[in-house]
Amino acid sequence: MKLLIVEDETKTADYLQQGLNESGFMVILARSGLDGNFLAMTETFDLIILDVMLPDMDGLRILKSIREAHNQTPVLFLTARDDVKDRVQGLEMGADDYLVKPFAFAELLARVHVLLRR
């Protein structure tokens, strides 16, 4: 399974990439919104893990771009934005799940497996 991670925080990005690689996934990492949007629009992924607060282009705009292109790839928001209104907005815009940082890797991995089973 091929996953795209769009995360600008180096420690988090590297942790996710290593953990998901060790769990058997092929991981492509984008460290900016523009790079993440380009990859999401030009390559095929089984799942996208997307931060909301990114340089250049935020995760909400990336999700909007993905959905406007009729791309139904599952999207999991992984973000520090923890207000209920932020979570509701992300889900209403087309995200398939929303996980707040800090997070337990085991929970993230379980959510990834659930989304990939759909």
PDB file of C-alpha atoms in Angstrom:
ATOM      1  CA  MET A   1       0.000   0.000   0.000  1.00  0.00           C
ATOM      2  CA  LYS A   2       1.274   3.442  -0.969  1.00  0.00           C
ATOM      3  CA  LEU A   3       0.725   6.317   1.471  1.00  0.00           C
ATOM      4  CA  LEU A   4       1.324  10.047   1.111  1.00  0.00           C
ATOM      5  CA  ILE A   5       2.236  11.964   4.260  1.00  0.00           C
ATOM      6  CA  VAL A   6       2.036  15.744   4.049  1.00  0.00           C
ATOM      7  CA  GLU A   7       3.723  17.048   7.203  1.00  0.00           C
ATOM      8  CA  ASP A   8       6.109  19.968   7.648  1.00  0.00           C
ATOM      9  CA  GLU A   9       7.286  19.216  11.209  1.00  0.00           C
ATOM     10  CA  THR A  10      10.501  17.257  10.671  1.00  0.00           C
ATOM     11  CA  LYS A  11      10.360  15.085  13.801  1.00  0.00           C
ATOM     12  CA  THR A  12       6.735  14.087  13.250  1.00  0.00           C
ATOM     13  CA  ALA A  13       7.254  13.454   9.534  1.00  0.00           C
ATOM     14  CA  ASP A  14      10.303  11.266  10.106  1.00  0.00           C
ATOM     15  CA  TYR A  15       8.573   9.367  12.936  1.00  0.00           C
ATOM     16  CA  LEU A  16       5.528   8.684  10.756  1.00  0.00           C
ATOM     17  CA  GLN A  17       7.602   7.663   7.768  1.00  0.00           C
ATOM     18  CA  GLN A  18       9.746   5.256   9.790  1.00  0.00           C
ATOM     19  CA  GLY A  19       6.822   3.728  11.694  1.00  0.00           C
ATOM     20  CA  LEU A  20       4.676   3.240   8.616  1.00  0.00           C
ATOM     21  CA  ASN A  21       7.591   1.851   6.588  1.00  0.00           C
ATOM     22  CA  GLU A  22       8.286  -0.633   9.392  1.00  0.00           C
ATOM     23  CA  SER A  23       4.584  -1.557   9.306  1.00  0.00           C
ATOM     24  CA  GLY A  24       4.912  -2.557   5.651  1.00  0.00           C
ATOM     25  CA  PHE A  25       3.731   0.571   3.859  1.00  0.00           C
ATOM     26  CA  MET A  26       5.460   2.423   1.046  1.00  0.00           C
ATOM     27  CA  VAL A  27       5.582   6.030   2.209  1.00  0.00           C
ATOM     28  CA  ILE A  28       6.080   9.186   0.162  1.00  0.00           C
ATOM     29  CA  LEU A  29       6.720  12.284   2.256  1.00  0.00           C
ATOM     30  CA  ALA A  30       5.937  15.888   1.325  1.00  0.00           C
ATOM     31  CA  ARG A  31       7.144  18.607   3.697  1.00  0.00           C
ATOM     32  CA  SER A  32       5.101  21.511   2.290  1.00  0.00           C
ATOM     33  CA  GLY A  33       1.550  22.088   1.184  1.00  0.00           C
ATOM     34  CA  LEU A  34       2.469  22.800  -2.429  1.00  0.00           C
ATOM     35  CA  ASP A  35       4.553  19.624  -2.704  1.00  0.00           C
ATOM     36  CA  GLY A  36       1.792  17.597  -1.048  1.00  0.00           C
ATOM     37  CA  ASN A  37      -0.865  19.003  -3.346  1.00  0.00           C
ATOM     38  CA  PHE A  38       1.261  18.309  -6.430  1.00  0.00           C
ATOM     39  CA  LEU A  39       1.869  14.698  -5.382  1.00  0.00           C
ATOM     40  CA  ALA A  40      -1.787  14.126  -4.454  1.00  0.00           C
ATOM     41  CA  MET A  41      -2.884  15.409  -7.862  1.00  0.00           C
ATOM     42  CA  THR A  42      -0.286  13.623  -9.991  1.00  0.00           C
ATOM     43  CA  GLU A  43       0.244  10.236  -8.322  1.00  0.00           C
ATOM     44  CA  THR A  44      -2.017   7.482  -7.043  1.00  0.00           C
ATOM     45  CA  PHE A  45      -2.087   6.725  -3.318  1.00  0.00           C
ATOM     46  CA  ASP A  46      -4.095   4.328  -1.189  1.00  0.00           C
ATOM     47  CA  LEU A  47      -4.274   6.864   1.670  1.00  0.00           C
ATOM     48  CA  ILE A  48      -3.207  10.444   2.363  1.00  0.00           C
ATOM     49  CA  ILE A  49      -2.217  11.579   5.858  1.00  0.00           C
ATOM     50  CA  LEU A  50      -2.511  15.346   5.860  1.00  0.00           C
ATOM     51  CA  ASP A  51      -1.580  18.062   8.336  1.00  0.00           C
ATOM     52  CA  VAL A  52      -3.790  21.159   8.339  1.00  0.00           C
ATOM     53  CA  MET A  53      -1.219  23.832   9.162  1.00  0.00           C
ATOM     54  CA  LEU A  54       1.367  23.697   6.378  1.00  0.00           C
ATOM     55  CA  PRO A  55       3.621  26.217   4.688  1.00  0.00           C
ATOM     56  CA  ASP A  56       2.543  27.513   1.273  1.00  0.00           C
ATOM     57  CA  MET A  57      -0.872  25.800   1.131  1.00  0.00           C
ATOM     58  CA  ASP A  58      -2.870  24.540   4.102  1.00  0.00           C
ATOM     59  CA  GLY A  59      -4.328  21.064   4.378  1.00  0.00           C
ATOM     60  CA  LEU A  60      -7.918  22.258   3.968  1.00  0.00           C
ATOM     61  CA  ARG A  61      -7.070  23.751   0.568  1.00  0.00           C
ATOM     62  CA  ILE A  62      -5.285  20.557  -0.418  1.00  0.00           C
ATOM     63  CA  LEU A  63      -8.312  18.468   0.567  1.00  0.00           C
ATOM     64  CA  LYS A  64     -10.596  20.793  -1.390  1.00  0.00           C
ATOM     65  CA  SER A  65      -8.346  20.455  -4.438  1.00  0.00           C
ATOM     66  CA  ILE A  66      -8.315  16.651  -4.129  1.00  0.00           C
ATOM     67  CA  ARG A  67     -12.096  16.382  -3.827  1.00  0.00           C
ATOM     68  CA  GLU A  68     -12.767  18.900  -6.638  1.00  0.00           C
ATOM     69  CA  ALA A  69     -10.684  16.633  -8.891  1.00  0.00           C
ATOM     70  CA  HIS A  70     -13.095  13.800  -7.977  1.00  0.00           C
ATOM     71  CA  ASN A  71     -10.251  11.986  -6.254  1.00  0.00           C
ATOM     72  CA  GLN A  72     -11.793   9.725  -3.602  1.00  0.00           C
ATOM     73  CA  THR A  73      -8.529   8.640  -1.962  1.00  0.00           C
ATOM     74  CA  PRO A  74      -9.134   8.355   1.797  1.00  0.00           C
ATOM     75  CA  VAL A  75      -7.720  11.323   3.718  1.00  0.00           C
ATOM     76  CA  LEU A  76      -6.786  11.282   7.397  1.00  0.00           C
ATOM     77  CA  PHE A  77      -6.164  14.689   8.932  1.00  0.00           C
ATOM     78  CA  LEU A  78      -3.401  14.570  11.529  1.00  0.00           C
ATOM     79  CA  THR A  79      -3.186  17.972  13.153  1.00  0.00           C
ATOM     80  CA  ALA A  80      -2.765  19.960  16.342  1.00  0.00           C
ATOM     81  CA  ARG A  81      -6.018  21.810  15.643  1.00  0.00           C
ATOM     82  CA  ASP A  82      -8.275  20.201  18.212  1.00  0.00           C
ATOM     83  CA  ASP A  83     -11.361  22.422  18.392  1.00  0.00           C
ATOM     84  CA  VAL A  84     -14.603  20.604  17.683  1.00  0.00           C
ATOM     85  CA  LYS A  85     -15.374  23.160  14.953  1.00  0.00           C
ATOM     86  CA  ASP A  86     -12.032  22.381  13.250  1.00  0.00           C
ATOM     87  CA  ARG A  87     -12.712  18.636  13.353  1.00  0.00           C
ATOM     88  CA  VAL A  88     -16.253  19.090  12.033  1.00  0.00           C
ATOM     89  CA  GLN A  89     -15.033  21.394   9.259  1.00  0.00           C
ATOM     90  CA  GLY A  90     -12.390  18.890   8.149  1.00  0.00           C
ATOM     91  CA  LEU A  91     -14.849  16.018   8.077  1.00  0.00           C
ATOM     92  CA  GLU A  92     -17.529  18.052   6.306  1.00  0.00           C
ATOM     93  CA  MET A  93     -15.010  19.086   3.643  1.00  0.00           C
ATOM     94  CA  GLY A  94     -14.404  15.448   2.786  1.00  0.00           C
ATOM     95  CA  ALA A  95     -11.807  14.048   5.179  1.00  0.00           C
ATOM     96  CA  ASP A  96     -12.420  10.433   6.120  1.00  0.00           C
ATOM     97  CA  ASP A  97     -10.941  10.722   9.620  1.00  0.00           C
ATOM     98  CA  TYR A  98      -9.380  13.286  11.935  1.00  0.00           C
ATOM     99  CA  LEU A  99      -6.725  12.584  14.575  1.00  0.00           C
ATOM    100  CA  VAL A 100      -5.362  15.230  16.930  1.00  0.00           C
ATOM    101  CA  LYS A 101      -1.676  15.619  17.834  1.00  0.00           C
ATOM    102  CA  PRO A 102      -0.136  14.446  20.058  1.00  0.00           C
ATOM    103  CA  PHE A 103      -1.225  10.937  19.118  1.00  0.00           C
ATOM    104  CA  ALA A 104      -0.341   7.349  19.892  1.00  0.00           C
ATOM    105  CA  PHE A 105       1.216   5.605  16.903  1.00  0.00           C
ATOM    106  CA  ALA A 106      -0.825   2.463  17.626  1.00  0.00           C
ATOM    107  CA  GLU A 107      -4.052   4.471  17.270  1.00  0.00           C
ATOM    108  CA  LEU A 108      -2.863   6.083  14.039  1.00  0.00           C
ATOM    109  CA  LEU A 109      -1.939   2.668  12.654  1.00  0.00           C
ATOM    110  CA  ALA A 110      -5.344   1.258  13.604  1.00  0.00           C
ATOM    111  CA  ARG A 111      -7.090   4.166  11.860  1.00  0.00           C
ATOM    112  CA  VAL A 112      -4.938   3.664   8.766  1.00  0.00           C
ATOM    113  CA  HIS A 113      -5.939  -0.009   8.634  1.00  0.00           C
ATOM    114  CA  VAL A 114      -9.632   0.861   9.060  1.00  0.00           C
ATOM    115  CA  LEU A 115      -9.527   3.415   6.244  1.00  0.00           C
ATOM    116  CA  LEU A 116      -7.736   1.011   3.933  1.00  0.00           C
ATOM    117  CA  ARG A 117     -10.344  -1.701   4.539  1.00  0.00           C
ATOM    118  CA  ARG A 118     -13.153   0.523   3.234  1.00  0.00           C
TER     119      ARG A 118
END
